[in-house]
Short mmCIF file of C-alpha atoms in Angstrom, two decimals:
data_model
loop_
_atom_site.label_atom_id
_atom_site.label_comp_id
_atom_site.label_asym_id
_atom_site.label_seq_id
_atom_site.Cartn_x
_atom_site.Cartn_y
_atom_site.Cartn_z
CA MET M 1 0.14 -0.20 -0.26
CA LYS M 2 1.61 3.26 -1.07
CA THR M 3 2.15 6.07 1.54
CA ILE M 4 4.44 7.67 -1.08
CA ILE M 5 3.50 8.96 -4.63
CA ASN M 6 6.26 10.32 -6.89
CA GLY M 7 5.75 12.04 -10.24
CA ASN M 8 5.15 8.79 -12.30
CA ASP M 9 2.28 7.82 -10.15
CA TYR M 10 0.62 11.16 -10.36
CA LYS M 11 1.17 11.13 -13.81
CA LEU M 12 -0.62 7.92 -14.15
CA MET M 13 -3.61 9.03 -11.75
CA VAL M 14 -4.17 12.12 -14.20
CA LEU M 15 -4.25 9.63 -17.43
CA ASN M 16 -6.26 7.32 -15.51
CA ALA M 17 -8.61 10.45 -14.80
CA ALA M 18 -8.64 11.58 -18.41
CA ALA M 19 -9.82 8.01 -19.53
CA VAL M 20 -12.46 7.57 -16.88
CA VAL M 21 -13.95 10.95 -18.00
CA GLY M 22 -13.34 9.94 -21.63
CA ASN M 23 -15.20 6.88 -21.68
CA GLN M 24 -18.32 8.91 -19.50
CA LYS M 25 -18.26 11.74 -21.48
CA GLN M 26 -21.61 11.12 -22.78
CA ALA M 27 -23.24 10.21 -20.17
CA LEU M 28 -22.18 13.20 -18.16
CA ASN M 29 -23.18 15.39 -21.72
CA ASP M 30 -26.71 13.76 -21.00
CA LEU M 31 -26.87 15.11 -17.66
CA ASN M 32 -27.23 18.52 -18.72
CA VAL M 33 -30.71 19.73 -17.77
CA PHE M 34 -31.71 21.89 -20.61
CA PRO M 35 -32.24 20.03 -23.66
CA VAL M 36 -30.59 22.57 -25.98
CA PRO M 37 -28.08 20.94 -28.27
CA ASP M 38 -25.19 21.91 -26.26
CA GLY M 39 -24.43 18.94 -23.63
CA ASP M 40 -20.75 19.90 -23.47
CA THR M 41 -19.99 19.02 -20.01
CA GLY M 42 -18.32 15.58 -20.47
CA THR M 43 -17.15 16.78 -23.80
CA ASN M 44 -15.15 20.02 -22.48
CA MET M 45 -13.66 18.13 -19.32
CA SER M 46 -12.49 15.37 -21.47
CA MET M 47 -10.91 17.44 -23.96
CA THR M 48 -9.46 19.51 -21.07
CA LEU M 49 -7.73 16.39 -19.38
CA ASN M 50 -6.54 15.40 -22.86
CA HIS M 51 -4.60 18.38 -23.61
CA ALA M 52 -2.65 17.48 -20.28
CA VAL M 53 -2.38 13.75 -21.26
CA LYS M 54 -0.50 14.74 -24.61
CA ASP M 55 1.80 17.03 -22.57
CA LEU M 56 2.62 14.86 -19.68
CA ALA M 57 3.40 12.06 -22.16
CA ALA M 58 6.50 14.32 -23.31
CA LEU M 59 7.67 14.74 -20.00
CA ASP M 60 10.40 12.49 -18.81
CA THR M 61 10.93 12.77 -15.10
CA ASP M 62 9.72 11.47 -11.90
CA ARG M 63 9.84 14.31 -9.74
CA LEU M 64 6.45 14.83 -8.52
CA GLY M 65 6.42 18.81 -8.56
CA LYS M 66 7.58 18.79 -12.19
CA ILE M 67 4.75 16.66 -13.25
CA ALA M 68 1.87 18.36 -11.26
CA GLU M 69 2.89 21.85 -12.42
CA LYS M 70 2.93 20.97 -15.67
CA ALA M 71 -0.31 19.33 -15.54
CA GLY M 72 -2.04 22.32 -13.91
CA MET M 73 -0.39 24.47 -16.60
CA SER M 74 -1.27 22.29 -19.69
CA LEU M 75 -4.98 22.01 -18.45
CA THR M 76 -5.14 25.76 -18.05
CA ARG M 77 -4.36 26.22 -21.50
CA GLY M 78 -6.57 23.53 -22.65
CA SER M 79 -9.15 24.37 -20.90
CA HIS M 80 -12.53 24.12 -22.76
CA GLY M 81 -15.91 25.67 -21.59
CA ASN M 82 -16.76 26.52 -17.70
CA SER M 83 -16.59 22.93 -16.54
CA GLY M 84 -13.20 22.50 -18.02
CA VAL M 85 -11.95 25.85 -16.58
CA ILE M 86 -12.98 24.55 -13.18
CA THR M 87 -11.45 21.24 -13.66
CA SER M 88 -8.06 23.27 -14.44
CA LEU M 89 -8.15 25.52 -12.03
CA LEU M 90 -8.28 22.58 -9.31
CA PHE M 91 -5.22 20.81 -11.01
CA ALA M 92 -3.32 23.91 -11.24
CA GLY M 93 -4.06 24.71 -7.28
CA MET M 94 -2.71 21.15 -6.87
CA GLY M 95 0.10 21.85 -9.09
CA LYS M 96 1.43 24.85 -7.42
CA ALA M 97 0.81 22.92 -3.97
CA MET M 98 3.17 20.23 -4.63
CA LYS M 99 5.76 22.28 -6.82
CA GLU M 100 8.75 22.04 -4.72
CA LEU M 101 7.79 18.39 -3.91
CA THR M 102 9.95 15.31 -5.28
CA GLU M 103 7.39 12.93 -3.51
CA ALA M 104 4.41 13.41 -1.49
CA ASN M 105 2.83 11.65 1.51
CA THR M 106 -0.95 11.92 2.14
CA VAL M 107 -1.15 15.04 4.48
CA GLN M 108 0.47 16.74 1.62
CA PHE M 109 -1.67 15.37 -1.19
CA ALA M 110 -4.73 16.14 0.62
CA ALA M 111 -3.45 19.53 1.52
CA ALA M 112 -2.85 20.09 -2.71
CA LEU M 113 -6.56 18.99 -2.89
CA LYS M 114 -7.67 21.74 -0.77
CA ASN M 115 -5.49 24.18 -2.57
CA GLY M 116 -6.84 23.37 -5.87
CA VAL M 117 -10.25 24.01 -4.41
CA GLU M 118 -9.22 27.50 -2.90
CA ARG M 119 -7.81 28.81 -6.23
CA ALA M 120 -11.01 27.56 -7.84
CA TYR M 121 -13.13 29.34 -5.47
CA GLY M 122 -10.95 32.19 -6.00
CA VAL M 123 -11.20 32.76 -9.48
CA VAL M 124 -14.64 31.44 -10.08
CA ASN M 125 -16.84 35.04 -9.66
CA LYS M 126 -19.85 34.21 -7.45
CA PRO M 127 -19.41 30.64 -7.21
CA ALA M 128 -22.66 28.70 -7.17
CA GLU M 129 -23.36 25.80 -4.43
CA GLY M 130 -24.57 22.53 -5.81
CA THR M 131 -21.82 22.34 -8.63
CA ILE M 132 -18.46 20.81 -9.14
CA LEU M 133 -17.03 23.33 -6.82
CA THR M 134 -19.24 22.01 -4.25
CA VAL M 135 -18.19 18.25 -4.78
CA ALA M 136 -14.41 19.11 -5.01
CA ARG M 137 -14.39 20.87 -1.63
CA LEU M 138 -16.43 18.48 0.44
CA ALA M 139 -14.28 16.02 -1.09
CA ALA M 140 -11.08 17.66 -0.04
CA ASP M 141 -12.22 18.66 3.24
CA ALA M 142 -12.81 14.77 3.98
CA ALA M 143 -9.25 13.94 2.51
CA CYS M 144 -7.71 16.85 4.75
CA ALA M 145 -9.54 15.24 7.78
CA HIS M 146 -8.25 11.38 7.27
CA ALA M 147 -5.33 11.76 5.84
CA ALA M 148 -2.72 11.38 8.65
CA ASP M 149 -4.44 8.27 9.36
CA CYS M 150 -4.15 5.79 6.45
CA ASN M 151 -2.27 5.28 3.04
CA PHE M 152 -3.00 6.42 -0.03
CA GLU M 153 -5.71 3.97 -1.64
CA GLN M 154 -7.65 4.51 1.57
CA LEU M 155 -7.26 8.27 1.19
CA LEU M 156 -8.75 7.98 -2.14
CA GLU M 157 -11.50 6.16 -1.12
CA VAL M 158 -12.51 8.42 1.85
CA THR M 159 -11.85 11.10 -0.92
CA LEU M 160 -14.16 9.70 -3.61
CA LYS M 161 -16.77 8.43 -0.98
CA ALA M 162 -17.51 12.27 0.15
CA ALA M 163 -17.33 13.14 -3.40
CA TYR M 164 -20.45 11.18 -4.45
CA ALA M 165 -22.20 11.92 -1.06
CA ALA M 166 -21.55 15.41 -2.07
CA LEU M 167 -22.79 15.05 -5.47
CA ALA M 168 -26.18 13.54 -4.07
CA GLU M 169 -26.79 16.57 -2.18
CA THR M 170 -26.44 18.74 -5.48
CA PRO M 171 -30.22 18.45 -6.36
CA LYS M 172 -31.03 19.87 -3.32
CA GLN M 173 -28.98 22.86 -3.71
CA ASN M 174 -29.80 23.45 -7.08
CA PRO M 175 -33.57 24.00 -7.59
CA VAL M 176 -33.08 23.04 -11.36
CA LEU M 177 -31.27 20.20 -10.91
CA ALA M 178 -34.24 18.66 -8.19
CA LYS M 179 -36.92 19.39 -10.86
CA ALA M 180 -35.22 17.42 -13.39
CA GLY M 181 -34.20 14.75 -11.17
CA VAL M 182 -30.41 14.82 -12.19
CA VAL M 183 -26.97 15.42 -10.22
CA ASP M 184 -24.68 18.11 -11.28
CA ALA M 185 -22.82 17.14 -14.32
CA GLY M 186 -19.51 18.89 -13.41
CA GLY M 187 -19.66 17.23 -9.96
CA LYS M 188 -19.98 13.74 -11.53
CA GLY M 189 -17.04 14.49 -13.43
CA TRP M 190 -15.29 15.18 -10.59
CA CYS M 191 -15.97 12.06 -9.16
CA HIS M 192 -14.71 10.47 -12.33
CA ILE M 193 -11.33 12.05 -11.87
CA LEU M 194 -11.19 10.80 -8.55
CA GLU M 195 -12.25 7.30 -9.81
CA GLY M 196 -9.19 7.27 -12.19
CA MET M 197 -6.93 8.65 -9.84
CA LEU M 198 -7.45 5.82 -7.25
CA ALA M 199 -7.44 3.04 -9.67
CA ALA M 200 -3.82 4.02 -10.50
CA LEU M 201 -3.13 3.85 -6.97
CA ARG M 202 -4.24 0.47 -6.86
CA GLY M 203 -2.31 -0.36 -9.92
CA GLU M 204 -4.81 -0.38 -12.45
CA GLU M 205 -4.60 1.23 -16.08
CA ILE M 206 -7.64 2.26 -17.61
CA ASP M 207 -8.36 2.06 -21.42
CA HIS M 208 -9.75 5.06 -23.25
CA ASP M 209 -12.71 4.59 -25.41
CA ALA M 210 -10.94 7.05 -28.02
CA PRO M 211 -7.39 6.43 -27.06
CA VAL M 212 -4.91 9.88 -26.99
CA GLU M 213 -1.85 9.41 -28.75
CA THR M 214 1.01 8.49 -26.00
CA ALA M 215 4.04 8.66 -28.27
CA THR M 216 7.17 10.34 -26.31
CA LYS M 217 6.18 13.98 -28.56
CA ALA M 218 2.76 15.00 -29.16
CA SER M 219 3.38 15.17 -32.80
CA ALA M 220 6.18 13.94 -35.33
CA ASP M 221 8.90 16.60 -35.54
CA PHE M 222 9.80 17.05 -39.42
CA ALA M 223 12.77 19.06 -39.26
CA ASP M 224 14.37 15.99 -37.25
CA TYR M 225 15.69 15.10 -40.45
CA ASN M 226 16.33 16.86 -43.76
CA THR M 227 14.55 16.07 -46.89
CA GLU M 228 17.58 14.53 -48.66
CA ASP M 229 17.73 11.82 -46.13
CA ILE M 230 14.60 10.47 -47.41
CA LYS M 231 16.19 7.32 -49.21
CA PHE M 232 13.15 6.22 -51.33
CA GLY M 233 10.98 8.89 -52.59
CA TYR M 234 7.66 8.08 -53.69
CA CYS M 235 4.95 6.18 -51.57
CA THR M 236 3.57 3.94 -54.40
CA GLU M 237 0.19 2.03 -53.65
CA PHE M 238 -1.79 -0.22 -56.13
CA ILE M 239 -4.05 -3.36 -56.24
CA VAL M 240 -3.66 -5.77 -59.06
CA LEU M 241 -6.84 -7.61 -60.35
CA ARG M 242 -5.17 -11.15 -60.67
CA ASN M 243 -5.19 -12.83 -64.08
CA ASP M 244 -3.96 -15.88 -62.74
CA PRO M 245 -4.95 -16.93 -58.70
CA ASN M 246 -1.89 -19.06 -59.07
CA SER M 247 0.83 -16.48 -60.19
CA ASP M 248 3.78 -16.34 -57.95
CA SER M 249 2.87 -13.04 -55.84
CA GLU M 250 5.89 -14.26 -53.50
CA ALA M 251 8.05 -13.47 -56.97
CA LEU M 252 6.36 -10.08 -57.06
CA ARG M 253 7.27 -9.35 -53.25
CA ALA M 254 10.74 -10.34 -53.76
CA PHE M 255 11.16 -8.28 -56.77
CA LEU M 256 9.83 -5.09 -55.17
CA ASP M 257 11.41 -5.72 -52.00
CA SER M 258 14.71 -5.34 -53.98
CA LEU M 259 13.40 -1.93 -55.45
CA GLY M 260 12.49 -0.04 -52.25
CA ASP M 261 11.33 -0.72 -48.42
CA SER M 262 8.47 -0.34 -46.44
CA LEU M 263 6.59 -3.27 -48.39
CA VAL M 264 3.50 -4.00 -47.41
CA LEU M 265 2.02 -6.93 -49.81
CA VAL M 266 -1.28 -8.77 -49.32
CA ALA M 267 -2.42 -11.86 -51.59
CA ASP M 268 -5.56 -13.63 -52.31
CA GLU M 269 -6.84 -15.46 -55.22
CA GLU M 270 -8.24 -12.09 -56.89
CA ILE M 271 -6.18 -9.27 -55.90
CA ILE M 272 -2.77 -8.58 -54.78
CA LYS M 273 -2.74 -4.87 -52.67
CA VAL M 274 0.61 -3.46 -52.46
CA HIS M 275 2.18 -0.71 -50.59
CA VAL M 276 5.94 0.41 -51.26
CA HIS M 277 8.52 2.96 -51.15
CA THR M 278 10.39 3.27 -54.17
CA ASN M 279 12.85 5.67 -56.42
CA ASN M 280 11.23 3.83 -59.81
CA PRO M 281 7.38 3.34 -59.32
CA GLY M 282 7.06 2.97 -63.01
CA VAL M 283 9.14 -0.11 -62.63
CA ALA M 284 6.98 -1.24 -59.93
CA LEU M 285 3.88 -0.79 -62.01
CA GLU M 286 5.42 -2.65 -65.26
CA GLU M 287 6.44 -5.47 -63.07
CA ALA M 288 3.05 -5.95 -61.52
CA LEU M 289 1.22 -5.85 -64.88
CA LYS M 290 2.83 -9.22 -65.34
CA HIS M 291 0.45 -10.68 -62.97
CA GLY M 292 -3.00 -8.81 -64.16
CA ALA M 293 -4.46 -5.10 -64.65
CA LEU M 294 -4.02 -2.45 -62.27
CA SER M 295 -6.47 -0.76 -60.14
CA THR M 296 -6.61 2.34 -57.60
CA ILE M 297 -3.00 3.35 -58.19
CA LYS M 298 -1.82 6.18 -55.74
CA ILE M 299 1.90 7.59 -56.08
CA GLU M 300 2.98 10.43 -53.77
CA ASN M 301 6.45 12.46 -53.29
CA MET M 302 7.44 12.13 -50.08
CA ARG M 303 10.03 14.60 -50.82
CA GLU M 304 7.76 16.86 -51.74
CA GLN M 305 5.48 16.36 -48.78
CA HIS M 306 8.02 16.52 -46.24
CA THR M 307 9.19 19.82 -47.71
CA GLU M 308 5.57 21.10 -47.33
CA LYS M 309 5.10 19.73 -44.00
CA LEU M 310 8.69 21.84 -42.73
CA ALA M 311 6.94 25.16 -44.36
CA ILE M 312 3.56 24.36 -42.43
CA ALA M 313 5.52 23.77 -39.39
CA GLU M 314 7.22 27.19 -39.85
CA ASP M 315 4.20 29.04 -40.46
CA THR M 316 2.76 27.34 -37.21
CA ALA M 317 5.67 28.69 -35.09
CA LYS M 318 5.59 32.11 -36.77
CA GLU M 319 1.86 32.26 -35.61
CA GLU M 320 2.28 31.33 -32.17
CA THR M 321 5.14 34.10 -31.59
CA ILE M 322 3.72 37.25 -30.32
CA ALA M 323 2.79 39.94 -32.81
CA ALA M 324 5.17 43.34 -32.06
CA PRO M 325 2.32 45.92 -31.71
CA GLU M 326 1.48 47.55 -34.48
CA LYS M 327 -1.58 50.17 -32.58
CA ARG M 328 -2.68 50.91 -29.00
CA TYR M 329 -5.89 48.85 -29.06
CA GLY M 330 -6.75 45.25 -31.14
CA PHE M 331 -9.76 42.73 -30.64
CA VAL M 332 -10.04 39.12 -30.43
CA ALA M 333 -13.92 37.54 -30.90
CA VAL M 334 -15.39 34.24 -30.51
CA ALA M 335 -18.03 33.38 -33.25
CA ALA M 336 -18.80 30.60 -35.83
CA GLY M 337 -20.87 31.08 -39.32
CA GLU M 338 -18.69 33.12 -41.94
CA GLY M 339 -21.60 35.98 -41.98
CA VAL M 340 -21.48 36.12 -38.31
CA LYS M 341 -17.39 36.42 -38.25
CA SER M 342 -17.69 38.84 -41.24
CA VAL M 343 -19.78 40.93 -39.28
CA PHE M 344 -17.31 41.15 -36.36
CA THR M 345 -13.86 41.99 -38.67
CA ASP M 346 -15.98 44.89 -40.31
CA LEU M 347 -16.29 46.09 -37.12
CA GLY M 348 -12.57 46.12 -36.67
CA VAL M 349 -12.01 42.51 -35.11
CA ASP M 350 -8.35 41.76 -35.91
CA ASN M 351 -8.84 37.81 -35.04
CA VAL M 352 -12.02 35.78 -34.98
CA VAL M 353 -11.76 32.36 -32.83
CA GLU M 354 -13.63 29.85 -34.57
CA GLY M 355 -16.53 28.43 -31.77
CA GLY M 356 -19.23 28.83 -29.66
CA GLN M 357 -22.54 26.90 -28.48
CA THR M 358 -21.69 23.21 -28.53
CA MET M 359 -17.82 23.88 -29.73
CA ASN M 360 -16.30 25.90 -26.77
CA PRO M 361 -12.52 26.99 -27.64
CA SER M 362 -9.97 26.42 -25.26
CA THR M 363 -7.91 29.26 -23.24
CA GLU M 364 -5.03 28.12 -25.54
CA ASP M 365 -7.04 28.79 -28.75
CA ILE M 366 -8.15 32.24 -27.38
CA LEU M 367 -4.16 32.76 -26.51
CA ARG M 368 -2.87 32.23 -30.05
CA LEU M 369 -5.01 34.83 -31.20
CA ILE M 370 -4.47 37.16 -28.74
CA ASN M 371 -0.80 36.50 -29.45
CA LYS M 372 -1.06 37.16 -33.11
CA THR M 373 -3.19 40.61 -32.68
CA PRO M 374 -0.84 43.54 -33.17
CA ALA M 375 -1.84 45.70 -30.20
CA GLU M 376 -0.70 46.67 -26.72
CA VAL M 377 -4.31 46.19 -25.59
CA VAL M 378 -6.42 43.24 -26.50
CA PHE M 379 -10.02 43.27 -26.02
CA VAL M 380 -11.57 39.88 -26.02
CA LEU M 381 -15.66 39.16 -26.88
CA PRO M 382 -16.35 35.83 -25.84
CA ASN M 383 -19.66 36.07 -27.01
CA ASN M 384 -20.92 32.89 -24.97
CA LYS M 385 -21.36 32.44 -21.15
CA ASN M 386 -19.48 29.18 -21.57
CA ILE M 387 -16.54 30.78 -23.26
CA ILE M 388 -15.97 33.95 -20.64
CA LEU M 389 -13.99 31.79 -17.75
CA ALA M 390 -11.83 30.06 -20.41
CA ALA M 391 -11.12 33.49 -22.07
CA GLU M 392 -10.13 35.31 -18.58
CA GLN M 393 -7.67 32.52 -17.98
CA THR M 394 -5.66 34.03 -20.99
CA VAL M 395 -4.78 37.34 -18.81
CA ASP M 396 -2.13 35.90 -17.16
CA LEU M 397 -0.73 33.67 -19.98
CA THR M 398 0.71 36.50 -22.05
CA GLU M 399 2.62 39.58 -22.35
CA LYS M 400 0.08 41.66 -23.53
CA GLU M 401 -2.58 43.74 -22.01
CA VAL M 402 -5.76 41.48 -21.95
CA VAL M 403 -9.25 42.66 -21.12
CA VAL M 404 -12.43 40.33 -21.42
CA LEU M 405 -15.50 41.86 -22.14
CA PRO M 406 -18.36 39.81 -20.31
CA THR M 407 -20.20 39.35 -23.68
CA ARG M 408 -22.66 36.18 -23.28
CA THR M 409 -23.98 36.19 -26.87
CA ILE M 410 -23.34 37.57 -30.33
CA PRO M 411 -25.83 40.83 -30.44
CA GLU M 412 -23.98 41.58 -27.31
CA GLY M 413 -20.58 41.42 -28.83
CA ILE M 414 -21.66 43.65 -31.81
CA THR M 415 -22.84 46.40 -29.33
CA ALA M 416 -20.02 46.56 -27.17
CA LEU M 417 -18.09 46.86 -30.68
CA LEU M 418 -20.10 49.80 -31.31
CA ALA M 419 -19.05 51.82 -28.24
CA TYR M 420 -15.29 51.69 -28.61
CA ASP M 421 -13.59 55.15 -28.89
CA PRO M 422 -10.02 54.72 -29.87
CA GLU M 423 -9.27 57.94 -28.32
CA GLU M 424 -10.22 56.76 -24.69
CA THR M 425 -8.14 55.26 -22.37
CA VAL M 426 -8.54 51.34 -21.57
CA GLU M 427 -10.57 51.59 -18.55
CA GLN M 428 -12.95 54.13 -20.10
CA ASN M 429 -13.46 51.92 -23.40
CA LYS M 430 -14.18 48.86 -21.06
CA ALA M 431 -16.78 50.89 -18.97
CA GLN M 432 -18.13 51.98 -22.34
CA MET M 433 -18.29 48.88 -23.87
CA THR M 434 -19.96 47.05 -20.88
CA ALA M 435 -22.62 49.47 -20.25
CA GLY M 436 -24.91 48.73 -23.16
CA LEU M 437 -24.71 45.00 -22.48
CA PRO M 438 -27.72 44.84 -20.26
CA GLY M 439 -29.82 46.78 -23.00
CA VAL M 440 -29.57 43.99 -25.24
CA ARG M 441 -32.34 41.42 -25.44
CA THR M 442 -31.04 38.40 -27.36
CA GLY M 443 -33.23 35.65 -28.95
CA HIS M 444 -32.61 32.26 -29.96
CA ILE M 445 -34.37 29.66 -32.18
CA THR M 446 -32.69 25.93 -32.12
CA TYR M 447 -34.07 22.71 -31.83
CA ALA M 448 -34.45 19.91 -28.78
CA ALA M 449 -31.54 17.45 -28.76
CA ARG M 450 -33.62 15.31 -26.59
CA ASP M 451 -36.46 14.44 -24.83
CA SER M 452 -37.36 16.41 -21.76
CA VAL M 453 -39.31 18.03 -19.30
CA PHE M 454 -38.45 21.50 -18.31
CA ASP M 455 -40.48 24.25 -16.02
CA ASP M 456 -43.39 21.51 -16.01
CA ILE M 457 -43.17 21.54 -20.03
CA GLU M 458 -42.76 18.57 -22.02
CA ILE M 459 -40.31 18.68 -24.80
CA LYS M 460 -40.13 16.56 -27.63
CA GLU M 461 -36.62 15.76 -29.61
CA GLY M 462 -36.57 17.48 -32.47
CA ASP M 463 -39.06 20.48 -31.67
CA TYR M 464 -37.96 24.20 -31.94
CA LEU M 465 -36.97 25.57 -29.14
CA ALA M 466 -37.33 29.24 -28.32
CA LEU M 467 -34.97 30.84 -25.87
CA VAL M 468 -34.74 34.68 -24.42
CA GLY M 469 -31.13 34.67 -23.43
CA SER M 470 -30.34 31.33 -21.87
CA LYS M 471 -34.13 30.80 -20.58
CA MET M 472 -36.96 29.00 -22.71
CA CYS M 473 -39.55 31.00 -24.02
CA ASP M 474 -41.60 28.22 -26.09
CA THR M 475 -41.40 24.79 -27.58
CA ASN M 476 -43.05 23.63 -30.46
CA ASP M 477 -43.12 21.48 -33.48
CA SER M 478 -44.34 24.82 -35.58
CA LEU M 479 -41.50 27.36 -36.41
CA ALA M 480 -44.29 30.08 -36.57
CA ALA M 481 -45.74 29.26 -32.93
CA VAL M 482 -42.14 29.57 -31.17
CA THR M 483 -41.43 32.40 -33.21
CA GLU M 484 -44.65 34.31 -32.25
CA ARG M 485 -43.74 33.46 -28.36
CA LEU M 486 -40.46 34.87 -28.88
CA THR M 487 -41.29 37.96 -30.03
CA GLU M 488 -43.33 38.47 -26.83
CA GLY M 489 -40.61 37.54 -24.72
CA LEU M 490 -37.92 39.91 -26.33
CA ASN M 491 -40.71 42.82 -25.87
CA LEU M 492 -40.29 43.57 -29.54
CA ALA M 493 -43.26 46.33 -29.57
CA GLU M 494 -40.59 48.56 -27.71
CA ALA M 495 -37.44 47.69 -29.96
CA GLU M 496 -35.75 50.56 -32.13
CA PHE M 497 -32.79 48.02 -33.76
CA VAL M 498 -33.86 43.95 -34.55
CA THR M 499 -30.97 42.17 -36.23
CA ILE M 500 -31.73 38.33 -37.18
CA PHE M 501 -28.60 36.38 -38.08
CA CYS M 502 -30.05 33.28 -40.30
CA GLY M 503 -28.42 29.98 -39.70
CA ALA M 504 -26.87 27.32 -42.06
CA ASP M 505 -29.59 25.18 -41.33
CA ALA M 506 -32.66 27.53 -41.44
CA THR M 507 -34.56 27.31 -45.26
CA GLU M 508 -35.56 30.23 -47.51
CA GLU M 509 -39.14 29.60 -46.29
CA ASP M 510 -38.10 29.62 -42.65
CA ARG M 511 -36.35 32.93 -42.85
CA ALA M 512 -39.47 34.37 -44.38
CA THR M 513 -41.42 33.07 -41.67
CA VAL M 514 -39.38 34.50 -39.02
CA GLU M 515 -38.88 37.87 -40.81
CA ALA M 516 -42.53 38.15 -41.53
CA ILE M 517 -43.26 37.77 -38.04
CA PHE M 518 -40.81 40.07 -36.27
CA ARG M 519 -41.89 42.80 -38.82
CA GLU M 520 -45.53 42.33 -38.07
CA LYS M 521 -44.80 42.29 -34.20
CA ALA M 522 -42.46 45.15 -34.29
CA GLY M 523 -43.50 48.88 -33.98
CA ALA M 524 -43.56 51.32 -37.51
CA TYR M 525 -40.17 52.64 -36.54
CA THR M 526 -38.17 49.54 -35.96
CA GLU M 527 -35.05 49.46 -38.13
CA PHE M 528 -34.27 45.93 -39.34
CA ASN M 529 -31.21 44.29 -40.12
CA ILE M 530 -31.34 40.72 -42.08
CA ILE M 531 -28.07 38.92 -42.05
CA ASP M 532 -27.04 35.69 -43.61
CA GLY M 533 -25.32 34.47 -40.36
CA GLY M 534 -24.33 31.02 -41.59
CA GLN M 535 -24.06 29.90 -37.98
CA PRO M 536 -24.44 26.23 -36.87
CA VAL M 537 -26.67 25.29 -34.03
CA TYR M 538 -29.18 28.24 -34.21
CA TYR M 539 -31.60 28.54 -36.69
CA PHE M 540 -31.81 32.23 -35.82
CA ILE M 541 -30.20 34.67 -33.72
CA ILE M 542 -31.76 37.62 -32.67
CA GLY M 543 -30.41 40.79 -31.31
CA VAL M 544 -32.97 43.65 -30.09
CA GLU M 545 -32.40 46.92 -28.63
#
């Protein structure tokens, strides 16, 4: 029974945690109460953990502090969505507590768990109870209370038991969970993380349903060798349609083996399938023709491919450098859909991060484009409530001054940009750009991802869902019916400006229906702007001011 853990032990604990969460990803997604197609808790936690898996695989040390610190840093950069960010904060706090340790005993590890909780609570604005934070806090409290009297396996057993007890209480702390009859998805994800850690301490290695590459490098380094070092330049593949089932395929194998390397030859009575690297693909094909007609021939110049990969790697390296300031202010926005992205670039946004509902970008994705923006101060527009926290983590990861504006929707992001004044100070701009956000009313029309009951309303998979902000307004199998209710929820009679972004899956008939109803319900002087947004998930995004 372990009473001490080192870096290799902790690495396996993190790898196992990632595997368990990955295997339970869909089950965690299904716990999301609201049936909007954004069941992302499991997905975000899994992507966040797997970012660390790749980095830890390349780290060759058994020093606990190095592994723990690297895990925390990697999860922070790779964090997706609120659940992923909170997970990263828990691990980052643990990493900081164990940073100077070669090994840790149970008391030190329990203190690290506690430090992770304190870091997460310190960063999250207005932390809500009945969430992953509650589960992690009560689990860490149990660990600290028992750490002096048990070995590591016993410590994790006690911690996991406390976590599941806390998880069972989450519906009592969150009325929405209680009404839906489910526990908190993020909290259950933390329980799965502890399960993976416990399995590691028991000497069990958990397989991932979708294995993550764990080679010594996260990816191949094409600069490790020169193009000229490629001995055989053409990757040659083809199928021979045998004219004689008794022809000597072994003779062909011997010939091709003498002509190159990396030979794979598989034969049956009807075909011979060949893969070989050679400098003479024509000679290989000519010999193969003796055995029958050729099919699906593919010849690739590997030297050219290598040169292209080197160029791509060089371009990527350039992209990752921090752009020198050419101006005082710059902007990075998160958006999806070519039309939506074009609106932001037309309003002066330097770089747009692809993302939004169902595809929350990571902190690293946002950081990369912040660093690419040639400005001293970079304003970030997350445009989604589940991306704000991930964006905020970039502030301490770059030498640029970063200001994250709390824009929760696409219309809020546009309103913020329109309030920007290049002559004002950072603080004045921040104040001006956020001042108008409460006055923006945002409507969404999407579809129900699954059958559900919410606020005593029965929701059927595939039906239309109308939302005002993040609150459900109506559900129906009729687009016209939900649009009518949405206009009421948006208080359209008082609207001065209405902007409708039409999504990628909205038909021309859908667009005509929605536009006609909005124009009918609006005041005589309401100004309309209809944009082909091309956004996924949402048939329509409507901004009202």
